[in-house]
Tab-separated table of C-alpha atoms in Angstrom:
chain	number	residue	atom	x	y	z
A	20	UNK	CA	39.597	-43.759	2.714
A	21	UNK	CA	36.917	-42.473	4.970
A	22	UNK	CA	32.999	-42.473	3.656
A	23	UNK	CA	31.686	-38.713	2.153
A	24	UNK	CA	29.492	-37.464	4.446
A	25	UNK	CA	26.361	-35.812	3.491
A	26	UNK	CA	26.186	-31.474	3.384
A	27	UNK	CA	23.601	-31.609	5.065
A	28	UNK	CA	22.189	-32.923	8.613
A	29	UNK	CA	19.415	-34.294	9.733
A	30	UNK	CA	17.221	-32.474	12.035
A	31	UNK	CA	17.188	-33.092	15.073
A	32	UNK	CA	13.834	-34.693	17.116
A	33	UNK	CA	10.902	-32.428	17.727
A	34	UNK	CA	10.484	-30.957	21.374
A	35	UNK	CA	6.658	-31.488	21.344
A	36	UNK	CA	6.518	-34.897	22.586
A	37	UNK	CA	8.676	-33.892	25.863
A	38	UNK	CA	6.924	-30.996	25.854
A	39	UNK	CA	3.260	-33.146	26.164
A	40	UNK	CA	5.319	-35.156	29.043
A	41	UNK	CA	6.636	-32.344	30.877
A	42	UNK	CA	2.651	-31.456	31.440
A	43	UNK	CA	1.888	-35.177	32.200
A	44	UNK	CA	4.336	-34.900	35.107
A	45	UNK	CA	3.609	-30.952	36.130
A	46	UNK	CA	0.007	-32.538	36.356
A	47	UNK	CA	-0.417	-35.369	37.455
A	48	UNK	CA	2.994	-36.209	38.923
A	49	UNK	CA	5.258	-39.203	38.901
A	50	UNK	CA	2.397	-41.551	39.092
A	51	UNK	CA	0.357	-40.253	36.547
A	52	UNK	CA	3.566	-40.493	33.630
A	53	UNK	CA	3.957	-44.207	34.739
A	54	UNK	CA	0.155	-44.392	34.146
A	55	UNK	CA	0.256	-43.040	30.741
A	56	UNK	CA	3.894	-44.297	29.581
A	57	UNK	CA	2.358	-48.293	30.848
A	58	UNK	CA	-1.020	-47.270	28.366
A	59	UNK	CA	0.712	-46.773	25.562
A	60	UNK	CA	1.422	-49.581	22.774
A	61	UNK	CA	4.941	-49.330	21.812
A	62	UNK	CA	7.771	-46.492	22.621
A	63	UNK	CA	9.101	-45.884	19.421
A	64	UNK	CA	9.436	-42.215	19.964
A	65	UNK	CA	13.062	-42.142	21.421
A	66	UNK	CA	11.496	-39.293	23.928
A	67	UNK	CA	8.744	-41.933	24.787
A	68	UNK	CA	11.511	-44.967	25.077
A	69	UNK	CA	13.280	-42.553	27.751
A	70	UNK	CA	10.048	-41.859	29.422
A	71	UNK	CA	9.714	-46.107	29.686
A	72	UNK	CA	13.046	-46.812	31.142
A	73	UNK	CA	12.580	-43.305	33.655
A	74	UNK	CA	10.198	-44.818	34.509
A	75	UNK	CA	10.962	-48.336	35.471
A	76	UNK	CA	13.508	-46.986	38.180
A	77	UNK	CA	13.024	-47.599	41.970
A	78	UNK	CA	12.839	-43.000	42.072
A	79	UNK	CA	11.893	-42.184	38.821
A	80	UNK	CA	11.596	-38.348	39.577
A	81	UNK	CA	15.768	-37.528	38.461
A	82	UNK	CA	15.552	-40.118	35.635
A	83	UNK	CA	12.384	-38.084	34.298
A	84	UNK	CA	14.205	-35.048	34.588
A	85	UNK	CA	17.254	-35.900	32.361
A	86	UNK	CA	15.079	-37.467	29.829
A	87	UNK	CA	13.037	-34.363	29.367
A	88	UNK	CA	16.686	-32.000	29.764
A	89	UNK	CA	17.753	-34.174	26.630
A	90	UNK	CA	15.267	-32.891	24.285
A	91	UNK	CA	13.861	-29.899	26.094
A	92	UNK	CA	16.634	-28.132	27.386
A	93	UNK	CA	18.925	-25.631	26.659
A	94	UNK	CA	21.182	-27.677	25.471
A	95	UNK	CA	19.333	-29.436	22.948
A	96	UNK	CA	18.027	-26.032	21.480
A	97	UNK	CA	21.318	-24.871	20.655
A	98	UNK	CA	22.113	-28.227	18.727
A	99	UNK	CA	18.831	-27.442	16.919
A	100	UNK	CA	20.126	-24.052	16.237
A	101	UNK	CA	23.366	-25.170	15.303
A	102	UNK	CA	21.712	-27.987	12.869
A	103	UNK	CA	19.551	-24.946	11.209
A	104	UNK	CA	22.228	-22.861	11.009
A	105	UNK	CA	24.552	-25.514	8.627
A	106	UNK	CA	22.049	-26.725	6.798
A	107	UNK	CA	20.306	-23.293	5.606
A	108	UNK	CA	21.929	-21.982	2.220
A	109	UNK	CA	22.759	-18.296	2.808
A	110	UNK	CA	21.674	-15.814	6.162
A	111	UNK	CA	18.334	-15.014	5.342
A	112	UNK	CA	17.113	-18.770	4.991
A	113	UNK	CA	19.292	-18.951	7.929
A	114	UNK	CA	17.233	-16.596	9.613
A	115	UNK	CA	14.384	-18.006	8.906
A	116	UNK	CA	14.715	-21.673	10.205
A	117	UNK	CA	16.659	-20.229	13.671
A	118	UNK	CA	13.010	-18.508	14.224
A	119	UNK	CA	11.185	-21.567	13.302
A	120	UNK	CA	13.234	-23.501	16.243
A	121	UNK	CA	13.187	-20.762	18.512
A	122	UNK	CA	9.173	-21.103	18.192
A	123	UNK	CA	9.538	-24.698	19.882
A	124	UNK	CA	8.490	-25.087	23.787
A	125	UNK	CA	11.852	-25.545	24.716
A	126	UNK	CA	13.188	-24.469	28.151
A	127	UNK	CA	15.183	-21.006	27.693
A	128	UNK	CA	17.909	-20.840	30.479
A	129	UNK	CA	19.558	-17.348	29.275
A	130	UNK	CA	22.800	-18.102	31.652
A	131	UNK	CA	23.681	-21.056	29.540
A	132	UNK	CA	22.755	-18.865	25.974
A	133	UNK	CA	24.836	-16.221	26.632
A	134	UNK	CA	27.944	-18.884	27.809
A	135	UNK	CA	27.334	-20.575	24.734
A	136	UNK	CA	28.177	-16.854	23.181
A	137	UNK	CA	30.840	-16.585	24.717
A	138	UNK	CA	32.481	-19.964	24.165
A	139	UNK	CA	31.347	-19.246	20.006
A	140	UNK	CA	28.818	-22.250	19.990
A	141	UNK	CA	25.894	-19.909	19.112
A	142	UNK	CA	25.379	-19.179	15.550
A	143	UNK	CA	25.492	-15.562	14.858
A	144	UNK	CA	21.627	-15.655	13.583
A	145	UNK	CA	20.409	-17.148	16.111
A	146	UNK	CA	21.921	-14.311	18.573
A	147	UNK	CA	20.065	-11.522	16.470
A	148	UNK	CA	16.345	-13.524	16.857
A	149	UNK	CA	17.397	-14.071	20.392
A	150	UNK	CA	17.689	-10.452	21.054
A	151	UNK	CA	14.488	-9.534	20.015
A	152	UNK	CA	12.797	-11.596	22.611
A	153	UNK	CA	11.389	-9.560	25.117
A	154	UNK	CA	12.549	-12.165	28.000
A	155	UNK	CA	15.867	-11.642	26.673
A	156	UNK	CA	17.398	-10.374	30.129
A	157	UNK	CA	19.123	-6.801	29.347
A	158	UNK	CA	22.849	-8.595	30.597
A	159	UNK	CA	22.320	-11.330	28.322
A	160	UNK	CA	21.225	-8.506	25.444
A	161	UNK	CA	24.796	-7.239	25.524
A	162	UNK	CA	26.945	-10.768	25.505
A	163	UNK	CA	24.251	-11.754	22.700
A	164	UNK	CA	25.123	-8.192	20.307
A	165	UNK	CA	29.336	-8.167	21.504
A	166	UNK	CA	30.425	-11.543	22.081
A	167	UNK	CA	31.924	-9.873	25.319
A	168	UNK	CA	30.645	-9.767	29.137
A	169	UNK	CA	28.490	-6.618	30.423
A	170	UNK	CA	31.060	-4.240	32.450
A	171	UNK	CA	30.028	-3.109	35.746
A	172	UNK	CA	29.662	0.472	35.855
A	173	UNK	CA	29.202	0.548	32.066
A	174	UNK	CA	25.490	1.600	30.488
A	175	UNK	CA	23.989	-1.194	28.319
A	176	UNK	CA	24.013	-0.478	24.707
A	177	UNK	CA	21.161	0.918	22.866
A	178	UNK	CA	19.093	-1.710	21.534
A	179	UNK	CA	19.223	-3.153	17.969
A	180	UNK	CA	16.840	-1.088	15.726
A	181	UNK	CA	13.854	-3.409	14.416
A	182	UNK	CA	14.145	-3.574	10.372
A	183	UNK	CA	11.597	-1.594	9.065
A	184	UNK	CA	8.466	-3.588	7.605
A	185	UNK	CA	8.337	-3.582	3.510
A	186	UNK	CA	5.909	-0.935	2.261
A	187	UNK	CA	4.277	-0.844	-1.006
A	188	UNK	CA	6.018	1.224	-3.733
A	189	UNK	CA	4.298	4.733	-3.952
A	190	UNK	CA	4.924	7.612	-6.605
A	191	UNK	CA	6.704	10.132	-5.385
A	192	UNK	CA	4.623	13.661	-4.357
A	193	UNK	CA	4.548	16.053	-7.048
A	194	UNK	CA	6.964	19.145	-5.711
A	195	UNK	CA	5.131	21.020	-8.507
A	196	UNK	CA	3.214	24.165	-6.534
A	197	UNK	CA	1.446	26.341	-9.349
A	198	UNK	CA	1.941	29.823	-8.732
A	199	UNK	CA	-0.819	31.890	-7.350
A	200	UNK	CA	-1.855	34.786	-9.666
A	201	UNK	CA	-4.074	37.898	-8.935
A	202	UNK	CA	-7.051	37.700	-11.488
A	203	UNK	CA	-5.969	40.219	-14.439
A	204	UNK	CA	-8.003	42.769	-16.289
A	205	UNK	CA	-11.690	41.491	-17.505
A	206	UNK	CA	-11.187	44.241	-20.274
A	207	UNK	CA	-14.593	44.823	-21.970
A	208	UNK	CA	-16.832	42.556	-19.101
A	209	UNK	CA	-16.526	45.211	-16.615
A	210	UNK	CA	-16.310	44.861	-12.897
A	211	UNK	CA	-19.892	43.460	-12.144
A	212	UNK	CA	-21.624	39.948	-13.485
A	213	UNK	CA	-24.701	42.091	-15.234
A	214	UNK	CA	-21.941	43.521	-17.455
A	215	UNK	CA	-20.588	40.573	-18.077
A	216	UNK	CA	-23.619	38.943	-19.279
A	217	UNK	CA	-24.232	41.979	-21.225
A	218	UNK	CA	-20.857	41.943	-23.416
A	219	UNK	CA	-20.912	37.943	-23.427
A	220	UNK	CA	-24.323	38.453	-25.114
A	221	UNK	CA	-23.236	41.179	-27.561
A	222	UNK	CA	-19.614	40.878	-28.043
A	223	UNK	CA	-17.807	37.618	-29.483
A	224	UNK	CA	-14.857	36.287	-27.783
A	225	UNK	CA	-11.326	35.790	-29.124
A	226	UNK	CA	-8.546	33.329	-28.188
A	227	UNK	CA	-6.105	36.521	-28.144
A	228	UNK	CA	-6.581	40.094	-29.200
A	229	UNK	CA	-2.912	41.244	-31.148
A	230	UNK	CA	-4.886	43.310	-33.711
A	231	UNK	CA	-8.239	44.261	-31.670
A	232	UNK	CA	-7.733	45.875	-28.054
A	233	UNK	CA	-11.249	46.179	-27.790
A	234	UNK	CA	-12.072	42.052	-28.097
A	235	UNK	CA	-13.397	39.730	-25.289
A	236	UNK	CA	-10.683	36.973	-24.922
A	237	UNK	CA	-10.020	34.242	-23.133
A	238	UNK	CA	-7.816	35.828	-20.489
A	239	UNK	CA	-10.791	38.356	-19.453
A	240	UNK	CA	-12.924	35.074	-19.218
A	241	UNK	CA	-10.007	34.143	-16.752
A	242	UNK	CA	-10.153	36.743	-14.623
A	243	UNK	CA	-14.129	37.261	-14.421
A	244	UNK	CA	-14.207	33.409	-13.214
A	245	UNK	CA	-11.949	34.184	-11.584
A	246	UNK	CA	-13.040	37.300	-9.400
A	247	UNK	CA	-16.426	35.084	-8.749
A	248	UNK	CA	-18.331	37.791	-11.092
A	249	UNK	CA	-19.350	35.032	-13.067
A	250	UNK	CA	-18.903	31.071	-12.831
A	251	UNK	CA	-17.822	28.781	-15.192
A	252	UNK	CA	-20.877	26.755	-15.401
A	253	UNK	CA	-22.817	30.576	-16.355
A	254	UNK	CA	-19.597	31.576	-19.311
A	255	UNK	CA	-19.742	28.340	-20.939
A	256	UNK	CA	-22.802	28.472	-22.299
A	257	UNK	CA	-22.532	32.321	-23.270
A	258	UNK	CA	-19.435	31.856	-25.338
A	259	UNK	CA	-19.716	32.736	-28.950
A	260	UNK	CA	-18.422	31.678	-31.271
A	261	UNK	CA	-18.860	28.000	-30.207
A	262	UNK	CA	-15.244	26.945	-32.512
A	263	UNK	CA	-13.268	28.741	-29.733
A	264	UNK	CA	-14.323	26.436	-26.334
A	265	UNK	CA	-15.018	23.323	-28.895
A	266	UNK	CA	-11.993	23.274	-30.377
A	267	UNK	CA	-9.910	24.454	-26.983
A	268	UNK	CA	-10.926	21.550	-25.423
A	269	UNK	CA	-8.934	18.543	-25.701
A	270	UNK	CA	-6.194	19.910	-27.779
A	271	UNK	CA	-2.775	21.057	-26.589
A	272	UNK	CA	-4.081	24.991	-26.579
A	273	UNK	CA	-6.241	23.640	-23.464
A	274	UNK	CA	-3.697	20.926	-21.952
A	275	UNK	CA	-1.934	23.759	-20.086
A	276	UNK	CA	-5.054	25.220	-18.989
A	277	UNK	CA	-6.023	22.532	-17.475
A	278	UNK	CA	-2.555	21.591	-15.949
A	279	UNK	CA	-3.090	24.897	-13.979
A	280	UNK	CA	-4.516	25.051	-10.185
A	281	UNK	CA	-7.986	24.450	-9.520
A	282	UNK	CA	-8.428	28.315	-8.800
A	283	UNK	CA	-7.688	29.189	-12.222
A	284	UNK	CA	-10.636	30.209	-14.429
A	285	UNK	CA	-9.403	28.762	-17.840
A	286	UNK	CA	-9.043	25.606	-15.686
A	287	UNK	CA	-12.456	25.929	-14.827
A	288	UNK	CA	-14.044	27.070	-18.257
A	289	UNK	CA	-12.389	23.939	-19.316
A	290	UNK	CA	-13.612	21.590	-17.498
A	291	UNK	CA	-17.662	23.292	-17.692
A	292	UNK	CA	-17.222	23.076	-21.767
A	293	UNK	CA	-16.245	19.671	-21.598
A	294	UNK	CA	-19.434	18.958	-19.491
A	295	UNK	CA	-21.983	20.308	-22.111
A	296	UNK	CA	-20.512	18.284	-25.086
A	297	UNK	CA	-20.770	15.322	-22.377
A	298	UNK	CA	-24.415	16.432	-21.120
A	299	UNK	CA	-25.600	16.522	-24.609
A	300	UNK	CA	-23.929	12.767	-25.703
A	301	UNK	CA	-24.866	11.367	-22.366
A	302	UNK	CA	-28.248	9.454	-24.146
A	303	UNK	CA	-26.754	8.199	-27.147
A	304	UNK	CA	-25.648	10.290	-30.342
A	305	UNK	CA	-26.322	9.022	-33.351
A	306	UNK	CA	-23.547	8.449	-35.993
A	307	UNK	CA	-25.188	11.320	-38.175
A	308	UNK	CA	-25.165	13.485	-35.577
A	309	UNK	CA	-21.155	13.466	-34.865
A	310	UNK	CA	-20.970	13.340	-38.839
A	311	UNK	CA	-22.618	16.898	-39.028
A	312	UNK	CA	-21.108	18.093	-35.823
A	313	UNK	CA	-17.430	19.104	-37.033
A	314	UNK	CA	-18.880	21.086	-39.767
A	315	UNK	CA	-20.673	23.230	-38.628
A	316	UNK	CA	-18.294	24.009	-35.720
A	317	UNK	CA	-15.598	25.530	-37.928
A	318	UNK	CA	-18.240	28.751	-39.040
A	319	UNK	CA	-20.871	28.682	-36.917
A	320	UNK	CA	-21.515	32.407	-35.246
A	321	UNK	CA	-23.456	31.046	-32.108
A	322	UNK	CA	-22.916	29.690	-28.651
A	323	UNK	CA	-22.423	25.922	-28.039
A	324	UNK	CA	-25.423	25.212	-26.886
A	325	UNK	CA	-27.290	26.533	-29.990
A	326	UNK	CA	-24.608	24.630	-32.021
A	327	UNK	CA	-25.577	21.419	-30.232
A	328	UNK	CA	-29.174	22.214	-30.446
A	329	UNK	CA	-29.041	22.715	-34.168
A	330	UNK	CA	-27.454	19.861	-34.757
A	331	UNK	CA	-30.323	17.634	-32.740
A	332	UNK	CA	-33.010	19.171	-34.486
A	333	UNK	CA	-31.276	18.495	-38.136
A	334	UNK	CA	-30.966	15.115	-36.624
A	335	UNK	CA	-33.811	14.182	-34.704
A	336	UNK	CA	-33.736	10.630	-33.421
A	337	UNK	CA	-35.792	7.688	-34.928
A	338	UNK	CA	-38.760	7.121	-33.327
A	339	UNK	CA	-38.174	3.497	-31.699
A	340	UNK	CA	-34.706	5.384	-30.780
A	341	UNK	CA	-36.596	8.149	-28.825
A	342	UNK	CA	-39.230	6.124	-27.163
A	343	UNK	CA	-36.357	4.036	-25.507
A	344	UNK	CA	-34.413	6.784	-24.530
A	345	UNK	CA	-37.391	8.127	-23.086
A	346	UNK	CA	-38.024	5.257	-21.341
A	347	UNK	CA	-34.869	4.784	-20.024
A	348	UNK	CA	-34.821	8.174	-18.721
A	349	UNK	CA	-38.378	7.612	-16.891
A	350	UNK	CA	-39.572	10.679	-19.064
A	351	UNK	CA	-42.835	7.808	-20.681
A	352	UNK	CA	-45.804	6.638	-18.269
């Protein structure tokens, strides 16, 4: 019974060494290969050995030229794409070596290529790297994507579309558009900022007003930001009591505020209330200090500010604690 043969076959001989003769011999010329191929030592390169007996010959010059054909040529590329092609698992590894071999200096005679097409002896992956060359010759283009001849009289195909490069995943855009809203009615503020300032000073605000028509709330707030009577970073620290913002802030009452466009007052009024609790811990707050805080927020008639002032001076720091806060803060000679 005949021997197994092995799956796969063994690659066949780099083009690089006839490639380094073929510039010995455009060169130098005849006498300069004889020169080189006498220097050398041995010939076991079978390239090399072909070189030898090329050039031992009375007219080396056609002997040299079917030496380098044999592993240069056209015809040993497609055996090197055929050998690639069998011996790769599945199309994309397939791929892969036929563009390795096609990145060898061998000599590209597109006549022969697109016979070898025709007569089914190219492998089909090695037709779709050949097409993207841009030397592929347009006539050559079509035998390469049919199989089949270019017509006369017929308009060449399109060409092949180039596979678009892999990106890096990105969250989709948010088709979420907030919807604009005129500023409302700023109720007891009025309709200039002195007023404002006036009723923030004198008045206390509510969350809502269902039992008092008369109340500040948070939706005149709104619409005073809102109108550019007032900013946020001036109503923050007018608020009273100081529970309302405090306790707004952070909780799921102000999550939808905040959620809101960046025009929107309460988005704004959220975001300056946040800043004063964060302006006021920004040197350190000691553990008595947050301890007393929540206390005194739940009944406490004043603005924030006075809240987080009272709480420092019930609290003062410890001396060594000052004097490196100071420090830090380049407030000590």
């Amino acid at each position: 019974m005949p021997s197994s043969t092995s799956a796969s076959t063994p690659p066949p001989p780099s083009p690089t060494p006839s490639c380094a003769w073929a510039t010995v011999r455009a060169h130098g010329g005849t006498a300069r290969v004889r020169e080189v191929a006498a220097a050398l030592p041995d010939h076991e390169d079978p390239t090399d050995a072909d070189i030898a007996l090329a050039c031992a010959e009375a007219d080396p010059e056609p002997f040299l030229e079917t030496a380098l054909e044999r592993r240069l040529g056209t015809g040993a590329l497609l055996r090197a794409l055929r050998v690639a092609h069998r011996n790769a698992p599945d199309p994309r590894r397939a791929r892969r070596a036929t563009g390795r071999v096609l990145k060898e200096p061998y000599r590209l005679d597109w006549a022969l290529i697109a016979a070898a097409r025709l007569g089914r002896r190219l492998p089909r992956t090695a037709a779709d790297v050949l097409i993207r060359r841009p030397d592929c010759p347009p006539e050559v283009t079509v035998v390469l994507r049919t199989g089949q001849p270019a017509r006369p009289g017929r308009g060449l195909p399109p060409p092949a579309p180039e596979p678009a490069a892999r990106q890096p995943w990105r969250p989709p855009p948010s088709t979420w558009v907030p919807e604009w809203r005129p500023p409302g009615d700023t109720g007891p503020l009025g309709e200039s900022a002195e007023s404002a300032r006036h009723a923030l000073r004198t008045m206390t605000v509510a969350f809502d007003a269902p039992e008092d028509p008369g109340a500040v709330t948070l939706a005149h707030l709104d619409a005073v930001i809102e109108r550019g009577q007032l900013s946020a970073f001036e109503v923050a620290p007018l608020v009273r009591p100081a529970g309302l913002l405090a306790s707004w802030v952070g909780q799921g009452s102000g999550c939808a505020d905040v959620s809101r466009a960046t025009w929107s007052g309460r988005a704004a009024l959220h975001v300056e209330t946040a800043a004063l609790q964060a302006r006021w811990a920004g040197g350190g707050v000691s553990a008595e200090r947050w301890a007393a805080f929540p206390p005194l927020l739940r009944h406490y008639p004043g603005s924030l500010p006075e809240l987080l002032a009272e709480v420092s001076a019930a609290h003062p720091d410890p001396p060594d604690a000052r004097n490196t806060r100071d420090a830090r803060d380049g407030l000590t000679a």
